[in-house]
PDB file of C-alpha atoms in Angstrom:
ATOM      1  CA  UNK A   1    -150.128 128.157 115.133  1.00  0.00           C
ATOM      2  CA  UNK A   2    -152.007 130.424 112.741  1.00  0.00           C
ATOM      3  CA  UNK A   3    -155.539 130.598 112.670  1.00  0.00           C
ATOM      4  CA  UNK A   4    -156.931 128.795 109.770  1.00  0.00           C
ATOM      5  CA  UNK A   5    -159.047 131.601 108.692  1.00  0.00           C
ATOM      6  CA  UNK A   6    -159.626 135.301 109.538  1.00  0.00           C
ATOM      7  CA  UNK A   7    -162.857 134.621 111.341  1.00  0.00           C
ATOM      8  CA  UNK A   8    -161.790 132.372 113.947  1.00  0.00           C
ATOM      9  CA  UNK A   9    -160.281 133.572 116.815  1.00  0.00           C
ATOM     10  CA  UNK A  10    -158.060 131.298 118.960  1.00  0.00           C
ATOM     11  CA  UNK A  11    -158.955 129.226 121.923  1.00  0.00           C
ATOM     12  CA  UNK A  12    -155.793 130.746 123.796  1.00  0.00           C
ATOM     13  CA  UNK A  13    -156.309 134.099 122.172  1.00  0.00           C
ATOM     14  CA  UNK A  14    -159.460 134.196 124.736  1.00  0.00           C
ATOM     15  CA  UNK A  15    -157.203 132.923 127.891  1.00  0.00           C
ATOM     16  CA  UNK A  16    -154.685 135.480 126.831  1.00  0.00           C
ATOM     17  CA  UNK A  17    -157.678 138.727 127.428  1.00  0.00           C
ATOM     18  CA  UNK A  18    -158.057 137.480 130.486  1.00  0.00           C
ATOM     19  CA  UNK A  19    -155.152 138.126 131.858  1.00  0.00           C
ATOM     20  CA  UNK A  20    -155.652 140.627 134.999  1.00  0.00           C
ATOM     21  CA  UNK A  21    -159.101 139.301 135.672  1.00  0.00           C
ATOM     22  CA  UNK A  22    -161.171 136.873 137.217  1.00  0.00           C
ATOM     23  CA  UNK A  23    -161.413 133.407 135.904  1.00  0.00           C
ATOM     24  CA  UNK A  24    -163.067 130.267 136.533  1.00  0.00           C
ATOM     25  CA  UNK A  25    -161.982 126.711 136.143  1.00  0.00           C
ATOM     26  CA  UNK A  26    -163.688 123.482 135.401  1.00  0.00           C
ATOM     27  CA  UNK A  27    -161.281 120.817 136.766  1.00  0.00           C
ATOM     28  CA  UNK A  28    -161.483 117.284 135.317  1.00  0.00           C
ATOM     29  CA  UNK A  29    -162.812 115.879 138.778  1.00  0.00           C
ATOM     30  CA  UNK A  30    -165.386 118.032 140.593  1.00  0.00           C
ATOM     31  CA  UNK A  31    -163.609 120.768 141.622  1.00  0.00           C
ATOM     32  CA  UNK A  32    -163.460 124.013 140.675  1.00  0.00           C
ATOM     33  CA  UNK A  33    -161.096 127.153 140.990  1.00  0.00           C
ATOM     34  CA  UNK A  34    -161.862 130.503 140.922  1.00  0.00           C
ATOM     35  CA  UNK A  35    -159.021 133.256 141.130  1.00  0.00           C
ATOM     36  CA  UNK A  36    -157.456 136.078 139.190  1.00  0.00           C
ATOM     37  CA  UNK A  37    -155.100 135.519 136.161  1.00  0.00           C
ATOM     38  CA  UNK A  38    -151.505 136.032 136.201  1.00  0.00           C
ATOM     39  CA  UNK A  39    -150.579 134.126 133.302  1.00  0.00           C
ATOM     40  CA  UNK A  40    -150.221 131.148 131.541  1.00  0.00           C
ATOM     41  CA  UNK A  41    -148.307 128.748 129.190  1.00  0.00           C
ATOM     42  CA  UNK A  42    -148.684 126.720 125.853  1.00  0.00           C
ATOM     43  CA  UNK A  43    -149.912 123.440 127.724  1.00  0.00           C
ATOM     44  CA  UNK A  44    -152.738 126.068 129.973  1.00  0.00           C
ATOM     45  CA  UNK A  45    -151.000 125.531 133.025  1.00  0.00           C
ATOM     46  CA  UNK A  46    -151.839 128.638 134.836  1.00  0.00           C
ATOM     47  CA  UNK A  47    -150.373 130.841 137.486  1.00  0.00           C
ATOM     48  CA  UNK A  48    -153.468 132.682 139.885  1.00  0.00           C
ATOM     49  CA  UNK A  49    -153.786 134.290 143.039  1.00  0.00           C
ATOM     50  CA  UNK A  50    -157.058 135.123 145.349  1.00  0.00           C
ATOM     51  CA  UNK A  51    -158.153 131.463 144.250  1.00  0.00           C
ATOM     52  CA  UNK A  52    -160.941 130.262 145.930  1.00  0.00           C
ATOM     53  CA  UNK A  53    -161.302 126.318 145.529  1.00  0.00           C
ATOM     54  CA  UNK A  54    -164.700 124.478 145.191  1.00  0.00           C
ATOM     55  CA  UNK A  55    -164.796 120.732 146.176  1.00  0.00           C
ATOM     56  CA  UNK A  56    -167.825 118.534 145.913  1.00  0.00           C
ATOM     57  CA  UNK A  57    -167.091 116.106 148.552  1.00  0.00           C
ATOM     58  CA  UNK A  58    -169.233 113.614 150.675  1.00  0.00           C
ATOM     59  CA  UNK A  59    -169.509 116.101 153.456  1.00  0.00           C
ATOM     60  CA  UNK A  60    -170.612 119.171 151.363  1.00  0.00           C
ATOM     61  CA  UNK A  61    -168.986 121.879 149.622  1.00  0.00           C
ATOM     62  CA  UNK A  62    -165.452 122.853 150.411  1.00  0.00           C
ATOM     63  CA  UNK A  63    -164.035 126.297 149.980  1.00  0.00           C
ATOM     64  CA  UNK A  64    -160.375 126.619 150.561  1.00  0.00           C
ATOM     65  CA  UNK A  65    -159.317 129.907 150.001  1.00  0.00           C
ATOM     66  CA  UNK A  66    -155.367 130.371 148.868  1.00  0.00           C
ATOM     67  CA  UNK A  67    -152.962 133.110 147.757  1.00  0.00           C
ATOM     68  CA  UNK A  68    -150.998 132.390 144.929  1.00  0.00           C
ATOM     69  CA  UNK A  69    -151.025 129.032 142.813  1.00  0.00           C
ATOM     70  CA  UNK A  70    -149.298 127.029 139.986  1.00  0.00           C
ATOM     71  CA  UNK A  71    -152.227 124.940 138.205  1.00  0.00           C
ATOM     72  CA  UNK A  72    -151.176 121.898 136.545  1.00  0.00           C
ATOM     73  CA  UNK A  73    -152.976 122.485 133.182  1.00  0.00           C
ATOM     74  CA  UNK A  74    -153.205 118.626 132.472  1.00  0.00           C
ATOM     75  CA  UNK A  75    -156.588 118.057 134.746  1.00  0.00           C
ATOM     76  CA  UNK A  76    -158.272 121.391 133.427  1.00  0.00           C
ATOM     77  CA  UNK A  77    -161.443 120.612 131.401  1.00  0.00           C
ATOM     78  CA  UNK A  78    -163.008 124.292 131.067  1.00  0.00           C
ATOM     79  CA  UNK A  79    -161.868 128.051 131.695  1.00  0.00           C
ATOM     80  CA  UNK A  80    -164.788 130.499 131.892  1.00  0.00           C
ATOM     81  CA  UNK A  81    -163.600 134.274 132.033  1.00  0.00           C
ATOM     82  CA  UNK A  82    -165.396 136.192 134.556  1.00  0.00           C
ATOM     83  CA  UNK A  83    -165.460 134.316 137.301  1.00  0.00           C
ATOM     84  CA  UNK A  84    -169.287 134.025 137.674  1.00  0.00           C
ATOM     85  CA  UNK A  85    -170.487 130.588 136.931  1.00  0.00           C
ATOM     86  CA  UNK A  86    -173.962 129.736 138.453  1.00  0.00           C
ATOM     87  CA  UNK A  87    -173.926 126.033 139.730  1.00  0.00           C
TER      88      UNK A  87
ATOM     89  CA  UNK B   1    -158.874 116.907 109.353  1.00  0.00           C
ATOM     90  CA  UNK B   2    -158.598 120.062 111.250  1.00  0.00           C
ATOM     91  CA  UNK B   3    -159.728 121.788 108.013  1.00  0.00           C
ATOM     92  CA  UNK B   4    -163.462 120.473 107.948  1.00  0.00           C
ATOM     93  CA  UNK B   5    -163.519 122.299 111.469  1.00  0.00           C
ATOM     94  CA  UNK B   6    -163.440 125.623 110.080  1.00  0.00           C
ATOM     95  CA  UNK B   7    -166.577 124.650 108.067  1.00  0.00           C
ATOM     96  CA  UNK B   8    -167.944 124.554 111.725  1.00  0.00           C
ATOM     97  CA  UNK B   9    -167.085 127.629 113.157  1.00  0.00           C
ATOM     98  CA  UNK B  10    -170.321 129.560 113.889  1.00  0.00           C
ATOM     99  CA  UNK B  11    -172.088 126.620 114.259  1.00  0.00           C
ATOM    100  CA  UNK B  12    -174.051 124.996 117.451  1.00  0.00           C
ATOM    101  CA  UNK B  13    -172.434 122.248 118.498  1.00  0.00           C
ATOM    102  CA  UNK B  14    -172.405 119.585 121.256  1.00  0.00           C
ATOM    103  CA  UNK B  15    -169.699 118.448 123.019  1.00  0.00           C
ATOM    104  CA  UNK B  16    -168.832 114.943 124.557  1.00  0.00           C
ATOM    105  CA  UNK B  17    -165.968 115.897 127.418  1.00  0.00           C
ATOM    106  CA  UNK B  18    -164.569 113.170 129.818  1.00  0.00           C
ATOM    107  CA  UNK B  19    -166.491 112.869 132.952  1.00  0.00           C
ATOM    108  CA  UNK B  20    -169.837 112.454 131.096  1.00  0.00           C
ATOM    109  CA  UNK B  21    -169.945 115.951 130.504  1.00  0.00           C
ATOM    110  CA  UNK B  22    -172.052 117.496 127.596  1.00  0.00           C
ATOM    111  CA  UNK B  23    -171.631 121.051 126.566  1.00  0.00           C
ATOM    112  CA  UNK B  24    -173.346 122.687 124.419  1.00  0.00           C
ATOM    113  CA  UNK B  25    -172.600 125.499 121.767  1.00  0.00           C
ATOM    114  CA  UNK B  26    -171.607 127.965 119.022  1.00  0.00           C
ATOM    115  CA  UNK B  27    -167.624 127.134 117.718  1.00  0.00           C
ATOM    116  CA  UNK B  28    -166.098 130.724 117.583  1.00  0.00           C
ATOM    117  CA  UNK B  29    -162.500 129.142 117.204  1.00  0.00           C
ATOM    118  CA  UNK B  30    -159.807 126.227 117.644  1.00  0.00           C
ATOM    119  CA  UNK B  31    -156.402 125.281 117.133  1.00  0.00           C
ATOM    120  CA  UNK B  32    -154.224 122.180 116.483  1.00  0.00           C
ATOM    121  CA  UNK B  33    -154.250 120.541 120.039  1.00  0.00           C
ATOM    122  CA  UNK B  34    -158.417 120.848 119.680  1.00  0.00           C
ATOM    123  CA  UNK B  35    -158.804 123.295 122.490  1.00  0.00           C
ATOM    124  CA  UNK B  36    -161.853 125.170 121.604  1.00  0.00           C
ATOM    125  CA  UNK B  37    -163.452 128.466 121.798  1.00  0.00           C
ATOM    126  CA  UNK B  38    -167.187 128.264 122.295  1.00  0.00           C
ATOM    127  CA  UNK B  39    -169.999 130.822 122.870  1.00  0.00           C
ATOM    128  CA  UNK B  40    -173.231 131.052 124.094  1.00  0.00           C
ATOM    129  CA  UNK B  41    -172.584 127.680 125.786  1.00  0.00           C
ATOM    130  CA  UNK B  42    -174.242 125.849 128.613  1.00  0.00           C
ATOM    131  CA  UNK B  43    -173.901 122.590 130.177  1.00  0.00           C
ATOM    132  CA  UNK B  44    -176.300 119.825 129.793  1.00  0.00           C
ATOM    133  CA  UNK B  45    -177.296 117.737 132.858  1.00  0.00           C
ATOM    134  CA  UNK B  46    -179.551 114.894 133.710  1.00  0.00           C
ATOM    135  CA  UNK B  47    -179.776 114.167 130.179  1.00  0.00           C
ATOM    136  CA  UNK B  48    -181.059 117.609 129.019  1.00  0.00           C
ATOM    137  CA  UNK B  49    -183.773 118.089 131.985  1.00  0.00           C
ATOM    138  CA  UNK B  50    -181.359 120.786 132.981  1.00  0.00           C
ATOM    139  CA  UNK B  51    -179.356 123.418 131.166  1.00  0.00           C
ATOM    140  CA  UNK B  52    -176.279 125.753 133.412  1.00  0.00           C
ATOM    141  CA  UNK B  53    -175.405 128.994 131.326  1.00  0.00           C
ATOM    142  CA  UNK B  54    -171.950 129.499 131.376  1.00  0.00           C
ATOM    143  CA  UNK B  55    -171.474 131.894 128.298  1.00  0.00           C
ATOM    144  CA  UNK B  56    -167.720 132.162 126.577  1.00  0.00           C
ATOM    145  CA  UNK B  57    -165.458 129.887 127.501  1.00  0.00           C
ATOM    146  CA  UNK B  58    -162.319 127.657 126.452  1.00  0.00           C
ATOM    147  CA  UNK B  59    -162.390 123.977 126.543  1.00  0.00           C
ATOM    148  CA  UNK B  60    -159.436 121.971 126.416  1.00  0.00           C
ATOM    149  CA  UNK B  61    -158.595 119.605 123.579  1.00  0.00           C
ATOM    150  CA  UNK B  62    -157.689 116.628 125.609  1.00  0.00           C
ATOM    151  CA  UNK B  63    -161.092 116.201 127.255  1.00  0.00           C
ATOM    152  CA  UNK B  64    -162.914 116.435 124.363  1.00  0.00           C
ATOM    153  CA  UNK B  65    -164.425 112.687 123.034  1.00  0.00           C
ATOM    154  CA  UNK B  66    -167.023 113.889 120.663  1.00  0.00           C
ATOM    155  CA  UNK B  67    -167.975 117.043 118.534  1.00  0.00           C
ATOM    156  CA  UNK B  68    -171.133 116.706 117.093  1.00  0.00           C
ATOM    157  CA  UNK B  69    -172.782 119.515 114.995  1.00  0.00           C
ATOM    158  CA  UNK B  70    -176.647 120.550 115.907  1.00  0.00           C
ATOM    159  CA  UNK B  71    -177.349 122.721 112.978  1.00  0.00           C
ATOM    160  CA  UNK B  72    -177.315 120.423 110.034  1.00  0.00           C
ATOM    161  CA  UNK B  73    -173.948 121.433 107.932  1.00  0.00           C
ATOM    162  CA  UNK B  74    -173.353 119.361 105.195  1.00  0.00           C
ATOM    163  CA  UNK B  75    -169.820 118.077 104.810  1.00  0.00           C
TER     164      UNK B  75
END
């Protein structure tokens, strides 16, 4: 998939120099995941570890805090690099 | 189709996503499955009463409805 012209850089080009670092995802419901990088594939299903998982629910926020993950890249709306999103 | 995109790149523009999300933007890049690459963005709630910064960030082709330019770019 070549990048139509010089000056665009590509959407997975970004995901790619992030590897290593933290990251923050936008899920398609409310929930969000924060963790570190490993890597990813063509469809942006990721691979992360020291996730930390933020769930709007009825009670209140969630925080689940887990070690290594396989995300399904189907529900992912957003990927911010950096890890610091202010909500 | 894909080619009047690059006419957009390095242009503001809003985004329709699923959810009723609007994001907000300058198109730095984008490929065939309409994931896009998008700086200086923010996230427009409660019908623009309130803007979230979120800076560079990729957005996924499939949750995209809408692109609509903001700075007028005649096509």
């Amino acid at each position: 998939m070549a990048a139509p012209n010089p000056s665009t850089l590509l959407p997975l080009e970004l995901v790619d120099k992030c590897i290593g670092s933290r990251i923050h995802i936008i899920m398609k419901s409310d929930k969000e995941i924060v963790g570190t990088l490993l890597g990813f594939d063509d469809f942006v299903n990721m691979v992360l570890e020291d996730v930390t998982e933020y769930e709007a629910t009825p009670e209140g926020r969630r925080i689940t805090q887990l070690d290594q993950i396989l995300l399904n890249g189907n529900h992912i709306t957003m990927l911010v690099p950096g890890g610091e999103v202010a909500d | 189709m894909l080619n009047s995109m690059s006419r957009w790149v390095g242009k503001q523009v809003r985004l329709k996503l699923n959810a009723w999300r609007v994001v907000e933007g300058v198109l730095q890049g984008y490929d065939s499955y309409l994931n896009l690459l998008l700086v200086e963005a923010m996230e427009v709630k409660n019908e623009g009463n309130q803007r979230i910064n979120i800076g560079t960030c990729f957005v996924r082709g499939n949750n995209i409805s809408v692109i609509e330019t903001l700075d007028s770019t005649k096509i």
